[in-house]
mmCIF file of N, CA and C in Angstrom:
data_model
loop_
_atom_site.group_PDB
_atom_site.id
_atom_site.type_symbol
_atom_site.label_atom_id
_atom_site.label_comp_id
_atom_site.label_asym_id
_atom_site.label_seq_id
_atom_site.Cartn_x
_atom_site.Cartn_y
_atom_site.Cartn_z
ATOM 1 N N UNK A 1 209.675 274.325 32.635
ATOM 2 C CA UNK A 1 208.979 273.843 33.802
ATOM 3 C C UNK A 1 208.194 274.984 34.436
ATOM 4 N N UNK A 2 207.005 274.690 34.885
ATOM 5 C CA UNK A 2 206.156 275.664 35.558
ATOM 6 C C UNK A 2 205.887 275.176 36.975
ATOM 7 N N UNK A 3 206.095 276.073 37.940
ATOM 8 C CA UNK A 3 205.804 275.764 39.339
ATOM 9 C C UNK A 3 204.738 276.742 39.813
ATOM 10 N N UNK A 4 203.607 276.223 40.254
ATOM 11 C CA UNK A 4 202.521 277.054 40.760
ATOM 12 C C UNK A 4 202.548 277.034 42.285
ATOM 13 N N UNK A 5 202.461 278.220 42.881
ATOM 14 C CA UNK A 5 202.534 278.351 44.334
ATOM 15 C C UNK A 5 201.254 278.993 44.842
ATOM 16 N N UNK A 6 200.545 278.273 45.681
ATOM 17 C CA UNK A 6 199.312 278.784 46.277
ATOM 18 C C UNK A 6 199.611 279.367 47.651
ATOM 19 N N UNK A 7 198.877 280.420 47.994
ATOM 20 C CA UNK A 7 198.993 280.967 49.340
ATOM 21 C C UNK A 7 197.925 280.383 50.253
ATOM 22 N N UNK A 8 197.000 279.616 49.669
ATOM 23 C CA UNK A 8 195.909 279.054 50.443
ATOM 24 C C UNK A 8 194.739 280.004 50.606
ATOM 25 N N UNK A 9 194.804 281.147 49.922
ATOM 26 C CA UNK A 9 193.717 282.121 50.006
ATOM 27 C C UNK A 9 192.417 281.562 49.438
ATOM 28 N N UNK A 10 191.295 281.962 50.024
ATOM 29 C CA UNK A 10 189.998 281.410 49.630
ATOM 30 C C UNK A 10 189.624 281.679 48.178
ATOM 31 N N UNK A 11 190.082 282.776 47.613
ATOM 32 C CA UNK A 11 189.667 283.122 46.260
ATOM 33 C C UNK A 11 190.469 282.410 45.178
ATOM 34 N N UNK A 12 191.611 281.854 45.533
ATOM 35 C CA UNK A 12 192.413 281.158 44.533
ATOM 36 C C UNK A 12 191.622 280.016 43.907
ATOM 37 N N UNK A 13 191.010 279.186 44.714
ATOM 38 C CA UNK A 13 190.217 278.064 44.187
ATOM 39 C C UNK A 13 188.918 278.556 43.551
ATOM 40 N N UNK A 14 188.280 279.549 44.170
ATOM 41 C CA UNK A 14 187.003 280.067 43.653
ATOM 42 C C UNK A 14 187.159 280.677 42.262
ATOM 43 N N UNK A 15 188.231 281.434 42.072
ATOM 44 C CA UNK A 15 188.417 282.165 40.818
ATOM 45 C C UNK A 15 189.256 281.379 39.821
ATOM 46 N N UNK A 16 190.172 280.559 40.323
ATOM 47 C CA UNK A 16 191.021 279.772 39.442
ATOM 48 C C UNK A 16 192.353 280.432 39.142
ATOM 49 N N UNK A 17 193.073 280.802 40.188
ATOM 50 C CA UNK A 17 194.416 281.349 40.015
ATOM 51 C C UNK A 17 195.259 280.929 41.207
ATOM 52 N N UNK A 18 196.557 281.199 41.140
ATOM 53 C CA UNK A 18 197.414 280.963 42.292
ATOM 54 C C UNK A 18 198.203 282.233 42.581
ATOM 55 N N UNK A 19 198.723 282.334 43.779
ATOM 56 C CA UNK A 19 199.407 283.561 44.201
ATOM 57 C C UNK A 19 200.611 283.860 43.324
ATOM 58 N N UNK A 20 201.356 282.816 42.953
ATOM 59 C CA UNK A 20 202.508 283.061 42.085
ATOM 60 C C UNK A 20 202.779 281.859 41.200
ATOM 61 N N UNK A 21 203.449 282.143 40.101
ATOM 62 C CA UNK A 21 203.857 281.110 39.156
ATOM 63 C C UNK A 21 205.321 281.359 38.805
ATOM 64 N N UNK A 22 206.128 280.319 38.943
ATOM 65 C CA UNK A 22 207.528 280.396 38.533
ATOM 66 C C UNK A 22 207.609 279.752 37.156
ATOM 67 N N UNK A 23 207.998 280.539 36.162
ATOM 68 C CA UNK A 23 208.079 280.047 34.785
ATOM 69 C C UNK A 23 208.971 280.965 33.964
ATOM 70 N N UNK A 24 209.682 280.384 33.014
ATOM 71 C CA UNK A 24 210.478 281.183 32.092
ATOM 72 C C UNK A 24 211.538 282.035 32.758
ATOM 73 N N UNK A 25 212.034 281.597 33.910
ATOM 74 C CA UNK A 25 213.073 282.361 34.591
ATOM 75 C C UNK A 25 212.554 283.480 35.469
ATOM 76 N N UNK A 26 211.225 283.564 35.621
ATOM 77 C CA UNK A 26 210.626 284.636 36.412
ATOM 78 C C UNK A 26 209.641 284.091 37.435
ATOM 79 N N UNK A 27 209.424 284.878 38.481
ATOM 80 C CA UNK A 27 208.352 284.634 39.440
ATOM 81 C C UNK A 27 207.288 285.684 39.152
ATOM 82 N N UNK A 28 206.117 285.236 38.753
ATOM 83 C CA UNK A 28 205.000 286.142 38.457
ATOM 84 C C UNK A 28 204.053 286.100 39.640
ATOM 85 N N UNK A 29 203.932 287.215 40.363
ATOM 86 C CA UNK A 29 203.046 287.266 41.524
ATOM 87 C C UNK A 29 201.739 287.935 41.106
ATOM 88 N N UNK A 30 200.629 287.266 41.393
ATOM 89 C CA UNK A 30 199.306 287.765 41.027
ATOM 90 C C UNK A 30 199.024 289.112 41.685
ATOM 91 N N UNK A 31 198.113 289.857 41.093
ATOM 92 C CA UNK A 31 197.648 291.085 41.706
ATOM 93 C C UNK A 31 197.211 290.793 43.131
ATOM 94 N N UNK A 32 197.703 291.606 44.072
ATOM 95 C CA UNK A 32 197.518 291.338 45.490
ATOM 96 C C UNK A 32 196.961 292.562 46.194
ATOM 97 N N UNK A 33 195.851 292.383 46.876
ATOM 98 C CA UNK A 33 195.309 293.447 47.717
ATOM 99 C C UNK A 33 195.681 293.142 49.151
ATOM 100 N N UNK A 34 195.555 294.142 50.011
ATOM 101 C CA UNK A 34 195.874 293.947 51.412
ATOM 102 C C UNK A 34 194.704 294.308 52.303
ATOM 103 N N UNK A 35 194.874 294.032 53.562
ATOM 104 C CA UNK A 35 193.853 294.355 54.561
ATOM 105 C C UNK A 35 194.247 295.640 55.280
ATOM 106 N N UNK A 36 193.250 296.344 55.784
ATOM 107 C CA UNK A 36 193.496 297.565 56.538
ATOM 108 C C UNK A 36 192.456 298.612 56.225
ATOM 109 N N UNK A 37 192.476 299.670 57.028
ATOM 110 C CA UNK A 37 191.461 300.717 56.902
ATOM 111 C C UNK A 37 191.811 301.804 55.901
ATOM 112 N N UNK A 38 193.077 301.880 55.489
ATOM 113 C CA UNK A 38 193.465 302.921 54.535
ATOM 114 C C UNK A 38 194.493 302.373 53.544
ATOM 115 N N UNK A 39 194.839 303.189 52.583
ATOM 116 C CA UNK A 39 195.733 302.744 51.511
ATOM 117 C C UNK A 39 197.116 302.358 52.041
ATOM 118 N N UNK A 40 197.602 303.057 53.041
ATOM 119 C CA UNK A 40 198.932 302.762 53.584
ATOM 120 C C UNK A 40 198.941 301.383 54.250
ATOM 121 N N UNK A 41 197.944 301.113 55.070
ATOM 122 C CA UNK A 41 197.853 299.799 55.721
ATOM 123 C C UNK A 41 197.681 298.696 54.691
ATOM 124 N N UNK A 42 196.854 298.940 53.688
ATOM 125 C CA UNK A 42 196.635 297.936 52.647
ATOM 126 C C UNK A 42 197.887 297.713 51.813
ATOM 127 N N UNK A 43 198.643 298.769 51.557
ATOM 128 C CA UNK A 43 199.900 298.646 50.813
ATOM 129 C C UNK A 43 200.880 297.765 51.581
ATOM 130 N N UNK A 44 201.044 298.029 52.868
ATOM 131 C CA UNK A 44 201.947 297.213 53.695
ATOM 132 C C UNK A 44 201.499 295.756 53.728
ATOM 133 N N UNK A 45 200.202 295.541 53.899
ATOM 134 C CA UNK A 45 199.657 294.186 53.960
ATOM 135 C C UNK A 45 199.867 293.443 52.646
ATOM 136 N N UNK A 46 199.609 294.119 51.526
ATOM 137 C CA UNK A 46 199.812 293.494 50.211
ATOM 138 C C UNK A 46 201.280 293.136 50.020
ATOM 139 N N UNK A 47 202.183 294.022 50.415
ATOM 140 C CA UNK A 47 203.615 293.748 50.289
ATOM 141 C C UNK A 47 204.042 292.573 51.157
ATOM 142 N N UNK A 48 203.435 292.433 52.327
ATOM 143 C CA UNK A 48 203.728 291.271 53.178
ATOM 144 C C UNK A 48 203.332 289.969 52.475
ATOM 145 N N UNK A 49 202.163 289.976 51.843
ATOM 146 C CA UNK A 49 201.696 288.791 51.120
ATOM 147 C C UNK A 49 202.612 288.490 49.940
ATOM 148 N N UNK A 50 203.026 289.529 49.235
ATOM 149 C CA UNK A 50 203.930 289.364 48.089
ATOM 150 C C UNK A 50 205.286 288.843 48.563
ATOM 151 N N UNK A 51 205.788 289.377 49.670
ATOM 152 C CA UNK A 51 207.072 288.906 50.216
ATOM 153 C C UNK A 51 207.017 287.417 50.523
ATOM 154 N N UNK A 52 205.900 286.972 51.097
ATOM 155 C CA UNK A 52 205.751 285.546 51.411
ATOM 156 C C UNK A 52 205.724 284.708 50.136
ATOM 157 N N UNK A 53 205.048 285.194 49.101
ATOM 158 C CA UNK A 53 205.002 284.469 47.829
ATOM 159 C C UNK A 53 206.387 284.384 47.202
ATOM 160 N N UNK A 54 207.122 285.486 47.250
ATOM 161 C CA UNK A 54 208.480 285.487 46.706
ATOM 162 C C UNK A 54 209.367 284.511 47.476
ATOM 163 N N UNK A 55 209.236 284.517 48.796
ATOM 164 C CA UNK A 55 210.051 283.622 49.626
ATOM 165 C C UNK A 55 209.781 282.156 49.280
ATOM 166 N N UNK A 56 208.514 281.798 49.077
ATOM 167 C CA UNK A 56 208.178 280.422 48.700
ATOM 168 C C UNK A 56 208.803 280.031 47.363
ATOM 169 N N UNK A 57 209.056 281.034 46.517
ATOM 170 C CA UNK A 57 209.670 280.785 45.218
ATOM 171 C C UNK A 57 211.190 280.899 45.275
ATOM 172 N N UNK A 58 211.729 281.244 46.451
ATOM 173 C CA UNK A 58 213.172 281.387 46.596
ATOM 174 C C UNK A 58 213.700 282.734 46.149
ATOM 175 N N UNK A 59 212.824 283.725 46.069
ATOM 176 C CA UNK A 59 213.204 285.061 45.605
ATOM 177 C C UNK A 59 212.892 286.092 46.687
ATOM 178 N N UNK A 60 213.177 287.355 46.391
ATOM 179 C CA UNK A 60 212.896 288.449 47.321
ATOM 180 C C UNK A 60 212.624 289.722 46.518
ATOM 181 N N UNK A 61 212.318 290.803 47.221
ATOM 182 C CA UNK A 61 212.089 292.081 46.542
ATOM 183 C C UNK A 61 213.332 292.555 45.787
ATOM 184 N N UNK A 62 214.514 292.131 46.209
ATOM 185 C CA UNK A 62 215.750 292.501 45.511
ATOM 186 C C UNK A 62 215.782 291.927 44.094
ATOM 187 N N UNK A 63 214.966 290.895 43.836
ATOM 188 C CA UNK A 63 214.911 290.261 42.519
ATOM 189 C C UNK A 63 213.821 290.841 41.616
ATOM 190 N N UNK A 64 213.049 291.796 42.139
ATOM 191 C CA UNK A 64 211.930 292.359 41.372
ATOM 192 C C UNK A 64 212.425 293.111 40.138
ATOM 193 N N UNK A 65 211.751 292.869 39.016
ATOM 194 C CA UNK A 65 212.089 293.575 37.773
ATOM 195 C C UNK A 65 210.940 294.443 37.278
ATOM 196 N N UNK A 66 209.718 294.158 37.703
ATOM 197 C CA UNK A 66 208.553 294.916 37.245
ATOM 198 C C UNK A 66 207.498 294.893 38.332
ATOM 199 N N UNK A 67 206.899 296.040 38.598
ATOM 200 C CA UNK A 67 205.784 296.121 39.541
ATOM 201 C C UNK A 67 204.709 297.021 38.944
ATOM 202 N N UNK A 68 203.465 296.592 39.099
ATOM 203 C CA UNK A 68 202.318 297.382 38.646
ATOM 204 C C UNK A 68 201.446 297.684 39.849
ATOM 205 N N UNK A 69 201.053 298.949 39.957
ATOM 206 C CA UNK A 69 200.175 299.390 41.032
ATOM 207 C C UNK A 69 198.845 299.797 40.422
ATOM 208 N N UNK A 70 197.761 299.337 41.033
ATOM 209 C CA UNK A 70 196.420 299.675 40.573
ATOM 210 C C UNK A 70 195.687 300.320 41.740
ATOM 211 N N UNK A 71 195.173 301.530 41.530
ATOM 212 C CA UNK A 71 194.446 302.240 42.585
ATOM 213 C C UNK A 71 193.179 302.864 42.004
ATOM 214 N N UNK A 72 192.087 302.863 42.775
ATOM 215 C CA UNK A 72 190.876 303.513 42.298
ATOM 216 C C UNK A 72 190.980 305.035 42.331
ATOM 217 N N UNK A 73 191.941 305.572 43.093
ATOM 218 C CA UNK A 73 192.141 307.015 43.175
ATOM 219 C C UNK A 73 193.644 307.298 43.185
ATOM 220 N N UNK A 74 194.148 307.849 42.091
ATOM 221 C CA UNK A 74 195.586 308.099 41.942
ATOM 222 C C UNK A 74 196.141 308.988 43.048
ATOM 223 N N UNK A 75 195.317 309.845 43.636
ATOM 224 C CA UNK A 75 195.761 310.727 44.714
ATOM 225 C C UNK A 75 196.255 309.921 45.914
ATOM 226 N N UNK A 76 195.748 308.709 46.092
ATOM 227 C CA UNK A 76 196.143 307.886 47.231
ATOM 228 C C UNK A 76 197.495 307.190 47.041
ATOM 229 N N UNK A 77 198.098 307.340 45.871
ATOM 230 C CA UNK A 77 199.357 306.658 45.624
ATOM 231 C C UNK A 77 200.524 307.287 46.386
ATOM 232 N N UNK A 78 200.572 308.599 46.453
ATOM 233 C CA UNK A 78 201.711 309.278 47.078
ATOM 234 C C UNK A 78 201.972 308.854 48.527
ATOM 235 N N UNK A 79 200.955 308.643 49.371
ATOM 236 C CA UNK A 79 201.253 308.191 50.735
ATOM 237 C C UNK A 79 201.972 306.833 50.791
ATOM 238 N N UNK A 80 201.908 306.067 49.709
ATOM 239 C CA UNK A 80 202.570 304.757 49.652
ATOM 240 C C UNK A 80 204.037 304.858 49.240
ATOM 241 N N UNK A 81 204.440 305.965 48.664
ATOM 242 C CA UNK A 81 205.795 306.082 48.134
ATOM 243 C C UNK A 81 206.884 305.738 49.141
ATOM 244 N N UNK A 82 206.834 306.261 50.380
ATOM 245 C CA UNK A 82 207.914 305.914 51.328
ATOM 246 C C UNK A 82 207.991 304.408 51.610
ATOM 247 N N UNK A 83 206.851 303.749 51.685
ATOM 248 C CA UNK A 83 206.824 302.302 51.921
ATOM 249 C C UNK A 83 207.475 301.570 50.752
ATOM 250 N N UNK A 84 207.139 302.003 49.549
ATOM 251 C CA UNK A 84 207.676 301.349 48.350
ATOM 252 C C UNK A 84 209.174 301.599 48.221
ATOM 253 N N UNK A 85 209.602 302.826 48.489
ATOM 254 C CA UNK A 85 211.035 303.143 48.431
ATOM 255 C C UNK A 85 211.808 302.303 49.446
ATOM 256 N N UNK A 86 211.231 302.129 50.640
ATOM 257 C CA UNK A 86 211.878 301.310 51.664
ATOM 258 C C UNK A 86 211.900 299.834 51.257
ATOM 259 N N UNK A 87 210.818 299.361 50.667
ATOM 260 C CA UNK A 87 210.714 297.953 50.276
ATOM 261 C C UNK A 87 211.734 297.588 49.209
ATOM 262 N N UNK A 88 211.868 298.433 48.201
ATOM 263 C CA UNK A 88 212.749 298.102 47.082
ATOM 264 C C UNK A 88 214.159 298.636 47.257
ATOM 265 N N UNK A 89 214.361 299.609 48.121
ATOM 266 C CA UNK A 89 215.693 300.097 48.450
ATOM 267 C C UNK A 89 216.554 300.394 47.246
ATOM 268 N N UNK A 90 217.716 299.756 47.207
ATOM 269 C CA UNK A 90 218.681 299.980 46.131
ATOM 270 C C UNK A 90 218.384 299.145 44.889
ATOM 271 N N UNK A 91 217.255 298.419 44.893
ATOM 272 C CA UNK A 91 216.920 297.528 43.780
ATOM 273 C C UNK A 91 215.545 297.856 43.198
ATOM 274 N N UNK A 92 215.310 299.107 42.785
ATOM 275 C CA UNK A 92 213.981 299.455 42.299
ATOM 276 C C UNK A 92 213.669 298.792 40.960
ATOM 277 N N UNK A 93 212.464 298.247 40.838
ATOM 278 C CA UNK A 93 212.034 297.646 39.574
ATOM 279 C C UNK A 93 211.441 298.707 38.651
ATOM 280 N N UNK A 94 211.235 298.344 37.400
ATOM 281 C CA UNK A 94 210.435 299.178 36.512
ATOM 282 C C UNK A 94 209.019 299.182 37.083
ATOM 283 N N UNK A 95 208.300 300.301 36.961
ATOM 284 C CA UNK A 95 206.999 300.389 37.621
ATOM 285 C C UNK A 95 205.977 301.143 36.773
ATOM 286 N N UNK A 96 204.717 300.777 36.996
ATOM 287 C CA UNK A 96 203.587 301.445 36.364
ATOM 288 C C UNK A 96 202.495 301.611 37.411
ATOM 289 N N UNK A 97 201.809 302.765 37.394
ATOM 290 C CA UNK A 97 200.662 302.979 38.260
ATOM 291 C C UNK A 97 199.467 303.269 37.362
ATOM 292 N N UNK A 98 198.380 302.545 37.597
ATOM 293 C CA UNK A 98 197.159 302.698 36.808
ATOM 294 C C UNK A 98 196.007 303.034 37.746
ATOM 295 N N UNK A 99 195.235 304.044 37.387
ATOM 296 C CA UNK A 99 194.018 304.357 38.128
ATOM 297 C C UNK A 99 192.868 303.583 37.495
ATOM 298 N N UNK A 100 192.188 302.757 38.310
ATOM 299 C CA UNK A 100 191.111 301.905 37.799
ATOM 300 C C UNK A 100 190.243 301.416 38.948
ATOM 301 N N UNK A 101 189.105 300.850 38.618
ATOM 302 C CA UNK A 101 188.274 300.218 39.639
ATOM 303 C C UNK A 101 188.919 298.907 40.067
ATOM 304 N N UNK A 102 188.769 298.578 41.342
ATOM 305 C CA UNK A 102 189.218 297.291 41.845
ATOM 306 C C UNK A 102 187.989 296.429 42.112
ATOM 307 N N UNK A 103 188.195 295.169 42.453
ATOM 308 C CA UNK A 103 187.102 294.204 42.578
ATOM 309 C C UNK A 103 186.083 294.591 43.661
ATOM 310 N N UNK A 104 186.522 295.336 44.674
ATOM 311 C CA UNK A 104 185.639 295.758 45.763
ATOM 312 C C UNK A 104 186.074 297.169 46.181
ATOM 313 N N UNK A 105 185.130 298.091 46.391
ATOM 314 C CA UNK A 105 185.497 299.466 46.751
ATOM 315 C C UNK A 105 186.302 299.590 48.048
ATOM 316 N N UNK A 106 186.266 298.561 48.912
ATOM 317 C CA UNK A 106 187.045 298.641 50.155
ATOM 318 C C UNK A 106 188.543 298.557 49.877
ATOM 319 N N UNK A 107 188.927 298.021 48.727
ATOM 320 C CA UNK A 107 190.344 297.904 48.387
ATOM 321 C C UNK A 107 190.833 299.205 47.766
ATOM 322 N N UNK A 108 191.956 299.703 48.282
ATOM 323 C CA UNK A 108 192.492 300.991 47.843
ATOM 324 C C UNK A 108 193.742 300.840 46.976
ATOM 325 N N UNK A 109 194.347 299.644 46.958
ATOM 326 C CA UNK A 109 195.529 299.403 46.131
ATOM 327 C C UNK A 109 195.648 297.909 45.848
ATOM 328 N N UNK A 110 196.077 297.595 44.636
ATOM 329 C CA UNK A 110 196.411 296.223 44.258
ATOM 330 C C UNK A 110 197.802 296.276 43.640
ATOM 331 N N UNK A 111 198.638 295.320 44.011
ATOM 332 C CA UNK A 111 200.024 295.315 43.543
ATOM 333 C C UNK A 111 200.313 293.988 42.856
ATOM 334 N N UNK A 112 200.903 294.071 41.666
ATOM 335 C CA UNK A 112 201.289 292.903 40.871
ATOM 336 C C UNK A 112 202.793 293.012 40.623
ATOM 337 N N UNK A 113 203.521 291.902 40.757
ATOM 338 C CA UNK A 113 204.975 291.983 40.681
ATOM 339 C C UNK A 113 205.564 290.820 39.908
ATOM 340 N N UNK A 114 206.638 291.101 39.193
ATOM 341 C CA UNK A 114 207.421 290.082 38.512
ATOM 342 C C UNK A 114 208.864 290.190 38.998
ATOM 343 N N UNK A 115 209.453 289.038 39.333
ATOM 344 C CA UNK A 115 210.828 289.006 39.811
ATOM 345 C C UNK A 115 211.601 287.926 39.065
ATOM 346 N N UNK A 116 212.912 288.053 39.060
ATOM 347 C CA UNK A 116 213.751 286.986 38.520
ATOM 348 C C UNK A 116 213.649 285.777 39.436
ATOM 349 N N UNK A 117 213.528 284.621 38.855
ATOM 350 C CA UNK A 117 213.493 283.383 39.631
ATOM 351 C C UNK A 117 214.927 282.985 39.967
ATOM 352 N N UNK A 118 215.099 282.285 41.077
ATOM 353 C CA UNK A 118 216.460 281.812 41.396
ATOM 354 C C UNK A 118 216.916 280.806 40.321
ATOM 355 N N UNK A 119 218.195 280.821 40.085
ATOM 356 C CA UNK A 119 218.759 279.871 39.124
ATOM 357 C C UNK A 119 218.578 278.452 39.649
ATOM 358 N N UNK A 120 218.171 277.566 38.765
ATOM 359 C CA UNK A 120 218.009 276.165 39.177
ATOM 360 C C UNK A 120 219.372 275.489 39.150
ATOM 361 N N UNK A 121 219.646 274.732 40.169
ATOM 362 C CA UNK A 121 220.958 274.132 40.233
ATOM 363 C C UNK A 121 220.910 272.778 40.669
#
């Protein structure tokens, strides 16, 4: 069974994706950018959006198994570390950071996450 969860964001319909998909025992959260003037604010904002997507799927950051970070400048990743350590706490997922262009230069970080889906009962 596949469950698609929309956040209602304007680009989901325009581009043809949804914020998250629950399938195969996992919650797959789409690459998520955040709002704000710097990478730290955008990181927090993206994590807030991801948290909401996980909650709609019945999961949380404690269920995360994989996270990918995409930044146009790898130097900007280190200021995000304390936020990420606080977010994942005692349940850190496997992680990858990739330096690459994002869809718009105003975006400084994009975060993609996979978590275990809650058991169906």
